[in-house]
Amino acid sequence: MKKVGVAILGLGVVGGGTYQILTQHREFYQRTQNVDIVVESVLELNRERARALGVPSDKIASNIAEIVSDPDVNIVVEVIGGVDAAREYVLAALNAGKTVVTSNKELFCKYSHELERAAKRQNAGLYFEASCVGGVPIIRTLLDGVQANEITSMIGIINGTTNYILTRMNEEGSSYEECLKEAQRLGYAEADPTADVEGYDAAYKLSILSSLAFHTKVPFSKIFREGISGVSAEDIADGRALGYMLKLLAIGKQSEAGIEVRVHPAFVRKGHPLASVNDSFNAVFLTGDSVGDVMLYGRGAGALPTGSAIVSDIIYAATHTENKYSTFKNTAGADKDTKFVSDFKSAYYMRLTVEDRPGILARITAVFGKHNISIVELMQKPACEDGKVPLVIVTHETRELSVRAAVARINALEGVAHVDTVLRVVT
Ligand code: HSE
């Protein structure tokens, strides 16, 4: 039976889960995959952590050089996170001809062109299923499941931290700050939650997924990004009263106009399959020209779900002689022939604070009319203490730039205190 040696760089949550899966399933993979996968080495500065997982002392390496020079190591798993050291270690492994499996979305998003070049040079594999949506096999689905299709649309809830926060806000009516604290207490959100709540994590993943789905490089810089830190309990409650749930969505679309990629909070109508994806769960809803709609649902983070994705890459690499690389020209920036759409189409939800007197609504609707924006719903709420009233408006599908222009005009109208919220709506 073929024997394959693995080294794991970093025994944190994901590295520990990977170690556990590999050691507990060794005989199972011998039986079902006809391969003997052995953890030959780990790189973990906290030796106690390694020993607590049951790693024998002689398998704990002291530095990356020991691992890349070890002839028994065929596959190096990078799960240390961050960019600088991870990039150095991954390049060292690839340059030594080792196949690399990584869960590092930021590294892969920013440097996949460089890593892929090094891998191809040495005929080494480079696999990254765990970089996007944890245990949900979205990358393999794009590469090996729906590859017969032109993918026209991909809408995902691909960040569990923000989905947990928005679910709590929806179910308890609590503020963003309270729900963030709860997410931190439970270990879903980091002490510095910026990467999750401001949409960076989702945008790194969307850059990787849309490059694969649309077969052209979609750099991070092309992704429109807005986070959830400005979302209020009032908006969630008003949206719910209108039949919507608020989600942080990652949206990728491809049409003759070009590629549209965006990460932002959006109201999803209650009957939409993504509306019932709650707590820290993730899902991706794909549409292909032949297959139609496909939805994948599962855990986007955690030791064993992300470990499952890593081990699926290890098994793939261990059981295939040909390496699989990107289906697009993997350069640092976008291909010059790829068009990107920034004036995308969407429906919108807006909350305004206005004076409650005759003629104000007429002024607002006149601005909408001038910008070709049609209203679907309009709700006037009870007056605030200062006598002003909140207005909630939902529009038909219109253009992003028309809405931005209309909002600027409405903000300047006499009798309108301010436009408080603008959120996109997916119907
Ligand atoms: N922090 C991510 C999330 C998981 O909350 O979904 C890793 O990408």
PDB file of N, CA and C and ligand atoms in Angstrom, residues 105 131 158-162 188 190 196 201 205 282 300-301, ligand 1:
ATOM      1  N   LYS A 105      -6.934  31.585   3.799  1.00  0.00           N
ATOM      2  CA  LYS A 105      -7.642  32.321   2.731  1.00  0.00           C
ATOM      3  C   LYS A 105      -6.948  33.627   2.361  1.00  0.00           C
ATOM      4  N   SER A 131      -9.675  26.663   2.719  1.00  0.00           N
ATOM      5  CA  SER A 131      -9.559  28.132   2.790  1.00  0.00           C
ATOM      6  C   SER A 131     -10.921  28.807   2.682  1.00  0.00           C
ATOM      7  N   ILE A 158     -20.824  33.129   3.909  1.00  0.00           N
ATOM      8  CA  ILE A 158     -19.543  32.424   4.008  1.00  0.00           C
ATOM      9  C   ILE A 158     -18.713  32.932   5.188  1.00  0.00           C
ATOM     10  N   ASN A 159     -19.380  33.581   6.123  1.00  0.00           N
ATOM     11  CA  ASN A 159     -18.698  33.955   7.365  1.00  0.00           C
ATOM     12  C   ASN A 159     -19.606  33.621   8.536  1.00  0.00           C
ATOM     13  N   GLY A 160     -19.163  32.681   9.369  1.00  0.00           N
ATOM     14  CA  GLY A 160     -19.999  32.183  10.457  1.00  0.00           C
ATOM     15  C   GLY A 160     -20.148  33.176  11.599  1.00  0.00           C
ATOM     16  N   THR A 161     -19.099  33.966  11.857  1.00  0.00           N
ATOM     17  CA  THR A 161     -19.147  34.921  12.969  1.00  0.00           C
ATOM     18  C   THR A 161     -20.260  35.937  12.749  1.00  0.00           C
ATOM     19  N   THR A 162     -20.290  36.522  11.553  1.00  0.00           N
ATOM     20  CA  THR A 162     -21.316  37.537  11.274  1.00  0.00           C
ATOM     21  C   THR A 162     -22.696  36.898  11.201  1.00  0.00           C
ATOM     22  N   TYR A 188     -16.622  32.558  18.898  1.00  0.00           N
ATOM     23  CA  TYR A 188     -16.878  32.688  17.447  1.00  0.00           C
ATOM     24  C   TYR A 188     -16.138  33.889  16.887  1.00  0.00           C
ATOM     25  N   GLU A 190     -13.189  36.944  17.174  1.00  0.00           N
ATOM     26  CA  GLU A 190     -11.864  37.216  17.754  1.00  0.00           C
ATOM     27  C   GLU A 190     -11.933  38.459  18.643  1.00  0.00           C
ATOM     28  N   ASP A 196     -13.675  39.658  10.393  1.00  0.00           N
ATOM     29  CA  ASP A 196     -14.984  39.049  10.178  1.00  0.00           C
ATOM     30  C   ASP A 196     -16.062  40.108   9.968  1.00  0.00           C
ATOM     31  N   ASP A 201     -12.795  38.773   5.688  1.00  0.00           N
ATOM     32  CA  ASP A 201     -12.722  37.307   5.599  1.00  0.00           C
ATOM     33  C   ASP A 201     -13.596  36.809   4.439  1.00  0.00           C
ATOM     34  N   LYS A 205     -12.456  35.044   0.693  1.00  0.00           N
ATOM     35  CA  LYS A 205     -13.052  33.792   0.201  1.00  0.00           C
ATOM     36  C   LYS A 205     -13.745  34.022  -1.147  1.00  0.00           C
ATOM     37  N   ASN A 282     -22.864  28.089   7.449  1.00  0.00           N
ATOM     38  CA  ASN A 282     -22.577  28.735   6.163  1.00  0.00           C
ATOM     39  C   ASN A 282     -23.346  28.022   5.062  1.00  0.00           C
ATOM     40  N   GLY A 300     -18.748  26.325   8.494  1.00  0.00           N
ATOM     41  CA  GLY A 300     -17.674  27.041   7.806  1.00  0.00           C
ATOM     42  C   GLY A 300     -16.433  27.214   8.649  1.00  0.00           C
ATOM     43  N   ALA A 301     -16.450  26.718   9.874  1.00  0.00           N
ATOM     44  CA  ALA A 301     -15.279  26.873  10.755  1.00  0.00           C
ATOM     45  C   ALA A 301     -15.295  25.738  11.768  1.00  0.00           C
TER      46      ALA A 301
HETATM   47  N1  HSE B   1     -13.728  33.477  10.940  1.00  0.00           N
HETATM   48  C1  HSE B   1     -14.390  32.713   9.907  1.00  0.00           C
HETATM   49  C2  HSE B   1     -15.874  32.713  10.151  1.00  0.00           C
HETATM   50  C3  HSE B   1     -13.941  31.283   9.822  1.00  0.00           C
HETATM   51  O1  HSE B   1     -16.350  33.324  11.110  1.00  0.00           O
HETATM   52  O2  HSE B   1     -16.573  32.136   9.334  1.00  0.00           O
HETATM   53  C4  HSE B   1     -12.646  31.142   9.116  1.00  0.00           C
HETATM   54  O3  HSE B   1     -12.691  31.741   7.863  1.00  0.00           O
END
